[in-house]
Tab-separated table of C-alpha atoms and ligand atoms in Angstrom:
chain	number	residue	atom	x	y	z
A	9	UNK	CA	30.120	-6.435	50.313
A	10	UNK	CA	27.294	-4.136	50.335
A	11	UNK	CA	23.346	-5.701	50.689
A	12	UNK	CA	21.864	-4.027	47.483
A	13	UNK	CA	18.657	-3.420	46.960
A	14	UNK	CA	18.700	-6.703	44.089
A	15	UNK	CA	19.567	-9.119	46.822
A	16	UNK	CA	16.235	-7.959	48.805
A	17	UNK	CA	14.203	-7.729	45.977
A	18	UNK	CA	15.378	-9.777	43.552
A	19	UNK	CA	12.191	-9.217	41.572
A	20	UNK	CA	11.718	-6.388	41.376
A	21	UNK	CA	13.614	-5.242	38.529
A	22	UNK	CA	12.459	-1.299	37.958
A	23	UNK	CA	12.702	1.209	41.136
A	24	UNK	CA	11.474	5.165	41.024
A	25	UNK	CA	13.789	7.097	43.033
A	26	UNK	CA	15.725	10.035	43.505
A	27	UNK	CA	19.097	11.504	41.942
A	28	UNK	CA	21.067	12.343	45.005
A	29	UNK	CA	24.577	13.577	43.295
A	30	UNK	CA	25.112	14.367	39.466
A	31	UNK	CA	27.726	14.838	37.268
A	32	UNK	CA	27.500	14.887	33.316
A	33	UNK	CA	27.766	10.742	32.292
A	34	UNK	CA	26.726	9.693	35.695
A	35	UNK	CA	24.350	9.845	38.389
A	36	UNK	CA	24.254	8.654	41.828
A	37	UNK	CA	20.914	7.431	43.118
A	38	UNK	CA	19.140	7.218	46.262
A	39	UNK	CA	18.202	3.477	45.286
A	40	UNK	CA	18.408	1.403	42.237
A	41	UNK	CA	18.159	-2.394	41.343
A	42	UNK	CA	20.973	-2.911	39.303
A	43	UNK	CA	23.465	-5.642	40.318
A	44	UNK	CA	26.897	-3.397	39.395
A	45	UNK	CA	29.029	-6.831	38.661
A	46	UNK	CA	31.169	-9.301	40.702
A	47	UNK	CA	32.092	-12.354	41.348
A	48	UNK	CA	32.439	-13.815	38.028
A	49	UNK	CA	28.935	-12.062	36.954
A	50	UNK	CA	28.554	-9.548	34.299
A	51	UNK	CA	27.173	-5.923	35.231
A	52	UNK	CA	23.363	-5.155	34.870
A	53	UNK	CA	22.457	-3.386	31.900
A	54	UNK	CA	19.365	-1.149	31.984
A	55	UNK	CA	18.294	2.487	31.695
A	56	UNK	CA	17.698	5.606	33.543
A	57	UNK	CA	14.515	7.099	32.762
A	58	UNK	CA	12.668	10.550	33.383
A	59	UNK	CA	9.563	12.376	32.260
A	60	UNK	CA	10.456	12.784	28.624
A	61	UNK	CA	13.514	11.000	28.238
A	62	UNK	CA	16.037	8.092	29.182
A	63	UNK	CA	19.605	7.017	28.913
A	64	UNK	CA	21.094	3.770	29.196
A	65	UNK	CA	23.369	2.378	31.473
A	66	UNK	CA	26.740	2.335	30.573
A	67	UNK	CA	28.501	1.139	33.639
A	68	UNK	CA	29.159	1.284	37.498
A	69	UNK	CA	32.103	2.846	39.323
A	70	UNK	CA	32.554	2.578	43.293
A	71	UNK	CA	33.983	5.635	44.412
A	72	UNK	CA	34.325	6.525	47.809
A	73	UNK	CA	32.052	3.464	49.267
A	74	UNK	CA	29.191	5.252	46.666
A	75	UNK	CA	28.042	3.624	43.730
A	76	UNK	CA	28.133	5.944	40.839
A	77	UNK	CA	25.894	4.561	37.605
A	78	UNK	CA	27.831	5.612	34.182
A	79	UNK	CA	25.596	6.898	31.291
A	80	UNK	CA	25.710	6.365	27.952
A	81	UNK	CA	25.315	10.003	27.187
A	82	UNK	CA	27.452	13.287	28.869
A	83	UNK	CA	24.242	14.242	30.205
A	84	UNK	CA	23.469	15.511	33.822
A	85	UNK	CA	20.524	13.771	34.924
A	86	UNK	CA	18.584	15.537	38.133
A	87	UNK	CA	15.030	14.681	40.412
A	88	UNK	CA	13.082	12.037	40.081
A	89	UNK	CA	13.854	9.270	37.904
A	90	UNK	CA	13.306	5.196	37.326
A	91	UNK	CA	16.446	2.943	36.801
A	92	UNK	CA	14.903	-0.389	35.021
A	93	UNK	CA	17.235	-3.548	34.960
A	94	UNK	CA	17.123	-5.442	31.222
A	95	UNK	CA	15.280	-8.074	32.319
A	96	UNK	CA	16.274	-10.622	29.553
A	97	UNK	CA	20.419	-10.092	30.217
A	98	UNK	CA	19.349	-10.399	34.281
A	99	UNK	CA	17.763	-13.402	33.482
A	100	UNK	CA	20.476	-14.956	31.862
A	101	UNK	CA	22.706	-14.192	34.337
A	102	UNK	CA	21.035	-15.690	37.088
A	103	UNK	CA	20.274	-18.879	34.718
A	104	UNK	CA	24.201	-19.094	34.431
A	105	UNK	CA	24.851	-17.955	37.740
A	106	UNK	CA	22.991	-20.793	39.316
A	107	UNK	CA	24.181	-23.156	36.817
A	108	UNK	CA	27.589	-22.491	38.009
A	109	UNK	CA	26.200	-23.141	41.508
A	110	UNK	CA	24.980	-26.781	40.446
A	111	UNK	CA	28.256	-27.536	38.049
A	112	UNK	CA	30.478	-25.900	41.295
A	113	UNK	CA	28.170	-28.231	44.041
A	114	UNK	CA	28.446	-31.383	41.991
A	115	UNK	CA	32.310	-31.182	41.264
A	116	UNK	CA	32.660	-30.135	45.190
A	117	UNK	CA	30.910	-33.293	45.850
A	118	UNK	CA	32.395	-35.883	43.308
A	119	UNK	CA	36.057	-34.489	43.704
A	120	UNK	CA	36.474	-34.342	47.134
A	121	UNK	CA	36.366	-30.707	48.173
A	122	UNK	CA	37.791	-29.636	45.130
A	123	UNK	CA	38.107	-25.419	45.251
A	124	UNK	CA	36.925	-22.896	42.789
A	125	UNK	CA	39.935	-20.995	41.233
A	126	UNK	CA	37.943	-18.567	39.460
A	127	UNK	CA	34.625	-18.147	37.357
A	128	UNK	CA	33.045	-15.782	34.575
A	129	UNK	CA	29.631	-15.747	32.786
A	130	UNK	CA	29.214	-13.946	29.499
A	131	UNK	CA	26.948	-12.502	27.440
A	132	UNK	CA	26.323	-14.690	25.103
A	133	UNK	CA	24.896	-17.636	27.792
A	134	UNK	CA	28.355	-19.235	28.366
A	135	UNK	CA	30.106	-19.265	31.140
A	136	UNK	CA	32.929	-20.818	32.662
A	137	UNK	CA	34.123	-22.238	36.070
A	138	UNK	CA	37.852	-23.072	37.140
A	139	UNK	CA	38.407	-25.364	39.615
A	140	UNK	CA	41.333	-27.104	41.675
A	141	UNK	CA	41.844	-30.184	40.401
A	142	UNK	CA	45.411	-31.590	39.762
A	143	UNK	CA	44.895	-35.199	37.875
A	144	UNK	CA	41.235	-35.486	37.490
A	145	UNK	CA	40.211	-37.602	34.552
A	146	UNK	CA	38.312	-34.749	32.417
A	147	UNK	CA	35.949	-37.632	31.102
A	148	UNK	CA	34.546	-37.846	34.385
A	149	UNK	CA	33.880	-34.337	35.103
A	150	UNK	CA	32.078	-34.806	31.205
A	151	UNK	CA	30.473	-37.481	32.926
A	152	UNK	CA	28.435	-34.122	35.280
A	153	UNK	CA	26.212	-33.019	32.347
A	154	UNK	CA	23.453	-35.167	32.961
A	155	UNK	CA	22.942	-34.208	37.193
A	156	UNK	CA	23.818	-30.925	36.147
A	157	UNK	CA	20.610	-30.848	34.257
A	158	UNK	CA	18.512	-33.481	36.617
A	159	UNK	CA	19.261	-30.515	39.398
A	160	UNK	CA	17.964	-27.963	36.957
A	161	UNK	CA	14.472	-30.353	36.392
A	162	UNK	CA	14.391	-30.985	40.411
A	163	UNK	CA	13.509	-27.105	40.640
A	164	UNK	CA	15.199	-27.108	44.032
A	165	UNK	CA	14.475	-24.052	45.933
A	166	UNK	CA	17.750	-21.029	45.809
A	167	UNK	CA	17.490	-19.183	48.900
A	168	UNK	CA	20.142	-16.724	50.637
A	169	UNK	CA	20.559	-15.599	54.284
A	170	UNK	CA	23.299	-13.552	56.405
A	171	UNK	CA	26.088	-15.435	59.028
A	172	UNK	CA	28.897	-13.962	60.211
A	173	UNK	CA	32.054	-14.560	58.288
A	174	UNK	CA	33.880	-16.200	61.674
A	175	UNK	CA	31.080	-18.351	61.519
A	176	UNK	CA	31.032	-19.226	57.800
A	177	UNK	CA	34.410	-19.898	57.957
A	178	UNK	CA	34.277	-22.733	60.407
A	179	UNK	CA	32.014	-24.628	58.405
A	180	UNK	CA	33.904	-26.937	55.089
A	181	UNK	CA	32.415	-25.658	52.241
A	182	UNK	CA	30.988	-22.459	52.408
A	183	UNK	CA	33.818	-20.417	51.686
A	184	UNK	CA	34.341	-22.465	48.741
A	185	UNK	CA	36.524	-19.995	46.430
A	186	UNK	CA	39.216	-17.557	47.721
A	187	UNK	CA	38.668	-15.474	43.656
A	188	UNK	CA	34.779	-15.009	43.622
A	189	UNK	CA	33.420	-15.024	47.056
A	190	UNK	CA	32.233	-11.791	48.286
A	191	UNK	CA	33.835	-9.721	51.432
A	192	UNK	CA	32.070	-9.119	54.529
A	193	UNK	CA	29.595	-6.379	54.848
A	194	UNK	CA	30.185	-3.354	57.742
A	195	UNK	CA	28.688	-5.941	60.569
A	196	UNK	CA	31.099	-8.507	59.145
A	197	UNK	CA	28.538	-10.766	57.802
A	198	UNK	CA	28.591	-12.547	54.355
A	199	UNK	CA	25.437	-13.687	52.604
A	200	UNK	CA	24.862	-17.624	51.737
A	201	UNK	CA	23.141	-18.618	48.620
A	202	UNK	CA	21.950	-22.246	49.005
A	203	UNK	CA	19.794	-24.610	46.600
A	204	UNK	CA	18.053	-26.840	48.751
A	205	UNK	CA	19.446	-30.126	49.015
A	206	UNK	CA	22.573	-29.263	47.141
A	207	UNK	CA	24.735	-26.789	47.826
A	208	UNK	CA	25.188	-23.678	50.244
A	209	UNK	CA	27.945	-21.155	49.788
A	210	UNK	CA	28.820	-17.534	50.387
A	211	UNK	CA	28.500	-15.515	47.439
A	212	UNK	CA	27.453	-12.247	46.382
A	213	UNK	CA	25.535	-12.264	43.171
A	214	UNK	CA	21.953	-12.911	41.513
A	215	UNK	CA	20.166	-16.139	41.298
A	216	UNK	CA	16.989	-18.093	40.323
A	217	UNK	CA	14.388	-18.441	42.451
A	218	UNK	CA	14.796	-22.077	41.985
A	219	UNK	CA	17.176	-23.982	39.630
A	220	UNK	CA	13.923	-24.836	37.169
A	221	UNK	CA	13.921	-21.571	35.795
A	222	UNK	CA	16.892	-22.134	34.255
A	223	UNK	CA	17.440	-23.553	30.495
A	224	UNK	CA	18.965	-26.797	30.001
A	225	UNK	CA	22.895	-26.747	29.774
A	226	UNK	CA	25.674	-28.774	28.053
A	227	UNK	CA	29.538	-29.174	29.292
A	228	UNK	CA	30.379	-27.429	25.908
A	229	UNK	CA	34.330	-28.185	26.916
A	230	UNK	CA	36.928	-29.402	29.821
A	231	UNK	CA	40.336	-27.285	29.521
A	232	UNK	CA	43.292	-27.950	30.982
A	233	UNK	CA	44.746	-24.689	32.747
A	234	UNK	CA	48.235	-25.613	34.445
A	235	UNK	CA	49.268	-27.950	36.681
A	236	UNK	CA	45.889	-27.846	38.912
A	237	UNK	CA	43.014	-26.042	37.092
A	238	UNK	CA	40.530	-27.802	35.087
A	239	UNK	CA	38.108	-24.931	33.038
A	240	UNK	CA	34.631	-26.112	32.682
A	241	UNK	CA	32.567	-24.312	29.896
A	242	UNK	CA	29.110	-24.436	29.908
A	243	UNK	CA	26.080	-22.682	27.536
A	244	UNK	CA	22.559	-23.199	27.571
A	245	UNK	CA	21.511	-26.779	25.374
B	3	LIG	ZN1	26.398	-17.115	43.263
C-alpha cells in the first residue's frame, strides 16, 4: 500500500497544501492527512478549507495510483487550501482499531494461531473481528474481556516500522489475516504495527499511540459464522 502522510504523522491531523488537479466534487492534493479507508477501518471524515470557505469530505476514490478526495459539494476547488481530519471520528477509530489489535493478539495467543477472517469498525464505536476458529467454546473467548481491558490500562507502547514482505512472511504471525492486511508498497515492503509486549503484525491503518488512550471495552457478543468463524463484537464500556 501507499505510506501516507497519516502513518508519518499520525498527529498531525490538519495539513496546508496545494490543489494539484480539480474537477467539480473533487480535488486532488499535493498532501493531505486523511486516512482514505482499509482494512476493516472506516474512511476519515474532515474538510477542505480555503480563504473564505470550506467543504467537507465526502469520500476517497483511487484512480490511476492518485488519490482523488470527493466533496460534498459540485464545486471546483483550486490553490492553496487546508484538509483537516475530524479529530473525534479519527480518534475513535484508532481506539477501535487498536482494540481489535489487543482482542486479535489475545485470541492469536489463547487459540493457537487462530487467523483473522475479516474485521470492520463502525461509526458508532463498535466494531467487529472474525476469526478462524472451528469448535472453540465461545464462553472462553467471553472469558478475553477482562485482558482485553488490563492491555488497554498497561498503556503499552503502539509503534510501526517497514520489513520487506519476503521477510514478514517468514516470521508466524505477522501476516496474521489474508482479508485485512495491507499489500506491499513499490519497494515491496509492508509496515508492522506492534504494541509492545503483545502483538506485532502487518497492517495498514491508524492507531493509538499507546493502548491507554483508548476507552474501556466490553465483548458486547460471540457469533457463530459457519463452520469456522467465530464474530467477536466489541464497543466501548
Ligand atoms: Zn491495524
Amino acid at each position: 500500500m501507499a505510506r501516507y502522510f497519516c502513518h508519518e504523522f499520525p498527529e498531525t491531523l490538519t495539513a496546508e497544501t496545494e490543489v494539484a488537479d480539480a474537477r467539480p466534487g473533487a480535488v486532488l492534493l499535493a498532501r493531505h492527512p486523511f486516512y482514505p479507508g482499509g482494512g476493516g477501518q472506516l474512511p476519515d471524515r474532515g474538510v477542505i478549507r480555503w480563504q473564505g470557505g470550506e467543504v467537507a469530505v465526502a469520500g476517497f476514490e483511487s484512480a490511476g495510483g492518485r488519490l482523488w478526495i470527493k466533496l460534498a459539494e459540485p464545486i471546483e476547488v483550486t490553490g492553496t487550501v487546508e484538509a483537516a481530519v475530524d479529530p473525534v471520528f479519527r480518534q475513535m477509530m484508532r481506539e477501535l482499531h487498536t482494540d481489535l489489535h489487543i482482542v486479535n493478539a489475545l485470541v492469536f495467543q489463547s487459540f493457537d494461531g487462530a487467523l483473522v477472517t475479516g474485521a470492520q469498525m463502525n461509526d458508532d464505536g463498535t466494531a467487529r473481528i472474525d476469526c478462524d476458529l472451528p469448535g472453540a467454546d465461545n464462553d472462553r473467548l467471553r472469558a478475553l474481556e477482562p485482558a482485553i481491558n488490563d492491555a488497554i490500562r498497561q498503556d503499552l507502547a503502539v509503534s510501526d516500522r517497514y520489513m520487506p514482505l519476503d521477510e514478514a512472511m517468514e516470521v508466524n504471525g505477522l501476516l496474521r489475516s489474508r482479508s485485512v492486511a495491507p499489500p506491499p508498497d513499490a519497494d515491496g515492503n509492508v509496515r508492522i504495527v506492534e504494541i509492545a509486549g503483545l502483538d506485532a503484525q502487518a497492517c495498514g491503518g491508524t492507531h493509538l499511540a499507546s493502548t491507554g488512550g483508548s476507552r474501556r471495552v466490553r465483548i458486547l457478543k460471540i457469533e457463530n459464522k459457519g463452520r469456522h468463524n467465530r464474530r467477536i463484537r466489541i464497543g466501548f464500556a
